[in-house]
Amino acid sequence: QVQLVESGGGLVQAGGSLRLSCAASGGTFRSYVMGWFRQAPGKERERVASISWSGGSTYYADSVKGRFTMSRDNAKNTVYLQMTSLKPEDTAVYYCAARGASRTIYDYWGQGTQVTVSS
């Protein structure tokens, strides 16, 4: 069983930056594909970014390409989401998630961290 704990959310002005962290425990971290998702009020949850077990392959939603960067440190069992040029539409609860490399469904989820971008 994998436990995921996000941190780093908060209130920031438009154009600002935040770095989210997600610390994992209880599993073989380096074997998991990791993802960041977000859900805004009244909207469906969307995948923002994901990263392969090695960090060599990443995915970004079109809405965040060029502004967000996902990375991982397998020695620290942690993934990060560096967010820059933030926009009010980035306001959401951000969730960290993990899945096995052979699976398509994310099995493990953190509790979420709120990101609010003011205009």
PDB file of C-alpha atoms in Angstrom:
ATOM      1  CA  GLN A   1       0.000   0.000   0.000  1.00  0.00           C
ATOM      2  CA  VAL A   2       1.333   3.385  -1.032  1.00  0.00           C
ATOM      3  CA  GLN A   3       0.671   6.536   0.953  1.00  0.00           C
ATOM      4  CA  LEU A   4       0.969   9.895  -0.776  1.00  0.00           C
ATOM      5  CA  VAL A   5       1.133  13.261   0.971  1.00  0.00           C
ATOM      6  CA  GLU A   6       1.028  16.514  -0.993  1.00  0.00           C
ATOM      7  CA  SER A   7       2.311  19.853   0.219  1.00  0.00           C
ATOM      8  CA  GLY A   8       3.140  23.275  -1.146  1.00  0.00           C
ATOM      9  CA  GLY A   9      -0.270  24.600  -2.089  1.00  0.00           C
ATOM     10  CA  GLY A  10      -1.435  28.076  -1.183  1.00  0.00           C
ATOM     11  CA  LEU A  11      -2.617  31.447  -2.400  1.00  0.00           C
ATOM     12  CA  VAL A  12      -0.624  33.222  -5.084  1.00  0.00           C
ATOM     13  CA  GLN A  13      -1.215  36.140  -7.414  1.00  0.00           C
ATOM     14  CA  ALA A  14      -1.600  35.636 -11.135  1.00  0.00           C
ATOM     15  CA  GLY A  15       1.799  35.375 -12.765  1.00  0.00           C
ATOM     16  CA  GLY A  16       3.342  33.895  -9.657  1.00  0.00           C
ATOM     17  CA  SER A  17       4.866  30.496  -8.986  1.00  0.00           C
ATOM     18  CA  LEU A  18       4.387  27.574  -6.622  1.00  0.00           C
ATOM     19  CA  ARG A  19       6.085  24.229  -6.210  1.00  0.00           C
ATOM     20  CA  LEU A  20       4.031  21.272  -5.092  1.00  0.00           C
ATOM     21  CA  SER A  21       5.639  18.229  -3.516  1.00  0.00           C
ATOM     22  CA  CYS A  22       4.313  14.726  -3.051  1.00  0.00           C
ATOM     23  CA  ALA A  23       6.075  12.380  -0.655  1.00  0.00           C
ATOM     24  CA  ALA A  24       5.450   8.664  -1.056  1.00  0.00           C
ATOM     25  CA  SER A  25       5.830   5.875   1.443  1.00  0.00           C
ATOM     26  CA  GLY A  26       4.910   2.218   1.796  1.00  0.00           C
ATOM     27  CA  GLY A  27       5.727   0.994  -1.677  1.00  0.00           C
ATOM     28  CA  THR A  28       8.426   0.670  -4.283  1.00  0.00           C
ATOM     29  CA  PHE A  29       8.344   4.277  -5.402  1.00  0.00           C
ATOM     30  CA  ARG A  30      10.707   3.919  -8.305  1.00  0.00           C
ATOM     31  CA  SER A  31       8.451   1.354  -9.944  1.00  0.00           C
ATOM     32  CA  TYR A  32       5.449   3.685 -10.145  1.00  0.00           C
ATOM     33  CA  VAL A  33       4.286   6.098 -12.784  1.00  0.00           C
ATOM     34  CA  MET A  34       3.342   9.269 -10.955  1.00  0.00           C
ATOM     35  CA  GLY A  35       0.762  11.850 -11.902  1.00  0.00           C
ATOM     36  CA  TRP A  36      -0.562  15.206 -10.840  1.00  0.00           C
ATOM     37  CA  PHE A  37      -4.280  15.820 -11.246  1.00  0.00           C
ATOM     38  CA  ARG A  38      -6.473  18.762 -10.401  1.00  0.00           C
ATOM     39  CA  GLN A  39     -10.131  19.392  -9.815  1.00  0.00           C
ATOM     40  CA  ALA A  40     -11.769  22.784  -9.780  1.00  0.00           C
ATOM     41  CA  PRO A  41     -15.250  23.373  -8.306  1.00  0.00           C
ATOM     42  CA  GLY A  42     -17.920  22.148 -10.682  1.00  0.00           C
ATOM     43  CA  LYS A  43     -15.403  20.610 -13.058  1.00  0.00           C
ATOM     44  CA  GLU A  44     -14.168  17.123 -13.707  1.00  0.00           C
ATOM     45  CA  ARG A  45     -10.810  16.008 -12.455  1.00  0.00           C
ATOM     46  CA  GLU A  46      -8.124  16.338 -15.106  1.00  0.00           C
ATOM     47  CA  ARG A  47      -4.629  15.000 -15.445  1.00  0.00           C
ATOM     48  CA  VAL A  48      -2.178  17.868 -15.409  1.00  0.00           C
ATOM     49  CA  ALA A  49       1.093  15.995 -15.763  1.00  0.00           C
ATOM     50  CA  SER A  50       2.636  12.577 -15.347  1.00  0.00           C
ATOM     51  CA  ILE A  51       6.114  11.119 -15.290  1.00  0.00           C
ATOM     52  CA  SER A  52       7.573   7.686 -15.950  1.00  0.00           C
ATOM     53  CA  TRP A  53       9.369   5.670 -13.303  1.00  0.00           C
ATOM     54  CA  SER A  54      12.767   6.858 -14.527  1.00  0.00           C
ATOM     55  CA  GLY A  55      11.736  10.440 -15.110  1.00  0.00           C
ATOM     56  CA  GLY A  56      12.684  10.105 -18.740  1.00  0.00           C
ATOM     57  CA  SER A  57       9.188  10.536 -20.099  1.00  0.00           C
ATOM     58  CA  THR A  58       6.664  13.189 -19.166  1.00  0.00           C
ATOM     59  CA  TYR A  59       3.171  14.223 -20.199  1.00  0.00           C
ATOM     60  CA  TYR A  60       1.572  17.640 -19.825  1.00  0.00           C
ATOM     61  CA  ALA A  61      -1.945  18.808 -20.484  1.00  0.00           C
ATOM     62  CA  ASP A  62      -2.111  21.450 -23.200  1.00  0.00           C
ATOM     63  CA  SER A  63      -3.378  23.962 -20.664  1.00  0.00           C
ATOM     64  CA  VAL A  64      -0.132  23.818 -18.665  1.00  0.00           C
ATOM     65  CA  LYS A  65       2.523  23.095 -21.291  1.00  0.00           C
ATOM     66  CA  GLY A  66       5.407  25.514 -21.034  1.00  0.00           C
ATOM     67  CA  ARG A  67       4.341  26.650 -17.568  1.00  0.00           C
ATOM     68  CA  PHE A  68       4.418  23.520 -15.390  1.00  0.00           C
ATOM     69  CA  THR A  69       7.282  21.087 -14.935  1.00  0.00           C
ATOM     70  CA  MET A  70       6.993  17.720 -13.239  1.00  0.00           C
ATOM     71  CA  SER A  71      10.022  15.958 -11.836  1.00  0.00           C
ATOM     72  CA  ARG A  72      10.856  13.150  -9.451  1.00  0.00           C
ATOM     73  CA  ASP A  73      13.616  12.241  -7.033  1.00  0.00           C
ATOM     74  CA  ASN A  74      13.581   8.489  -6.553  1.00  0.00           C
ATOM     75  CA  ALA A  75      16.161   8.719  -3.781  1.00  0.00           C
ATOM     76  CA  LYS A  76      13.743  10.873  -1.782  1.00  0.00           C
ATOM     77  CA  ASN A  77      10.532   9.106  -2.888  1.00  0.00           C
ATOM     78  CA  THR A  78       9.176  12.466  -3.942  1.00  0.00           C
ATOM     79  CA  VAL A  79       7.667  14.053  -7.017  1.00  0.00           C
ATOM     80  CA  TYR A  80       7.352  17.743  -7.676  1.00  0.00           C
ATOM     81  CA  LEU A  81       5.233  20.031  -9.772  1.00  0.00           C
ATOM     82  CA  GLN A  82       6.833  23.394 -10.467  1.00  0.00           C
ATOM     83  CA  MET A  83       4.138  25.808 -11.543  1.00  0.00           C
ATOM     84  CA  THR A  84       4.991  29.160 -13.088  1.00  0.00           C
ATOM     85  CA  SER A  85       3.031  31.943 -14.785  1.00  0.00           C
ATOM     86  CA  LEU A  86       0.005  30.870 -12.804  1.00  0.00           C
ATOM     87  CA  LYS A  87      -3.443  31.902 -13.977  1.00  0.00           C
ATOM     88  CA  PRO A  88      -6.728  32.173 -12.082  1.00  0.00           C
ATOM     89  CA  GLU A  89      -7.981  29.179 -14.078  1.00  0.00           C
ATOM     90  CA  ASP A  90      -5.260  27.078 -12.440  1.00  0.00           C
ATOM     91  CA  THR A  91      -7.171  27.366  -9.165  1.00  0.00           C
ATOM     92  CA  ALA A  92      -8.080  23.858  -8.026  1.00  0.00           C
ATOM     93  CA  VAL A  93      -7.320  21.107  -5.568  1.00  0.00           C
ATOM     94  CA  TYR A  94      -4.200  19.337  -6.815  1.00  0.00           C
ATOM     95  CA  TYR A  95      -3.795  15.629  -6.231  1.00  0.00           C
ATOM     96  CA  CYS A  96      -0.787  13.372  -6.504  1.00  0.00           C
ATOM     97  CA  ALA A  97      -1.407   9.824  -7.747  1.00  0.00           C
ATOM     98  CA  ALA A  98       0.545   6.633  -8.464  1.00  0.00           C
ATOM     99  CA  ARG A  99       0.039   3.605 -10.676  1.00  0.00           C
ATOM    100  CA  GLY A 100       2.011   0.557 -11.627  1.00  0.00           C
ATOM    101  CA  ALA A 101       3.807   0.824 -14.942  1.00  0.00           C
ATOM    102  CA  SER A 102       1.623  -1.863 -16.530  1.00  0.00           C
ATOM    103  CA  ARG A 103      -1.645  -0.380 -15.317  1.00  0.00           C
ATOM    104  CA  THR A 104      -3.757   2.351 -16.876  1.00  0.00           C
ATOM    105  CA  ILE A 105      -5.613   3.292 -13.714  1.00  0.00           C
ATOM    106  CA  TYR A 106      -4.090   5.285 -10.890  1.00  0.00           C
ATOM    107  CA  ASP A 107      -4.538   3.179  -7.775  1.00  0.00           C
ATOM    108  CA  TYR A 108      -3.157   5.457  -5.076  1.00  0.00           C
ATOM    109  CA  TRP A 109      -4.121   9.027  -4.316  1.00  0.00           C
ATOM    110  CA  GLY A 110      -3.080  11.739  -1.920  1.00  0.00           C
ATOM    111  CA  GLN A 111      -5.479  13.916   0.037  1.00  0.00           C
ATOM    112  CA  GLY A 112      -4.959  16.937  -2.189  1.00  0.00           C
ATOM    113  CA  THR A 113      -3.608  20.434  -1.692  1.00  0.00           C
ATOM    114  CA  GLN A 114      -5.450  23.642  -2.549  1.00  0.00           C
ATOM    115  CA  VAL A 115      -3.963  26.069  -5.050  1.00  0.00           C
ATOM    116  CA  THR A 116      -5.685  29.423  -5.387  1.00  0.00           C
ATOM    117  CA  VAL A 117      -4.565  31.991  -7.947  1.00  0.00           C
ATOM    118  CA  SER A 118      -5.944  35.477  -7.506  1.00  0.00           C
ATOM    119  CA  SER A 119      -6.350  37.907 -10.387  1.00  0.00           C
TER     120      SER A 119
END
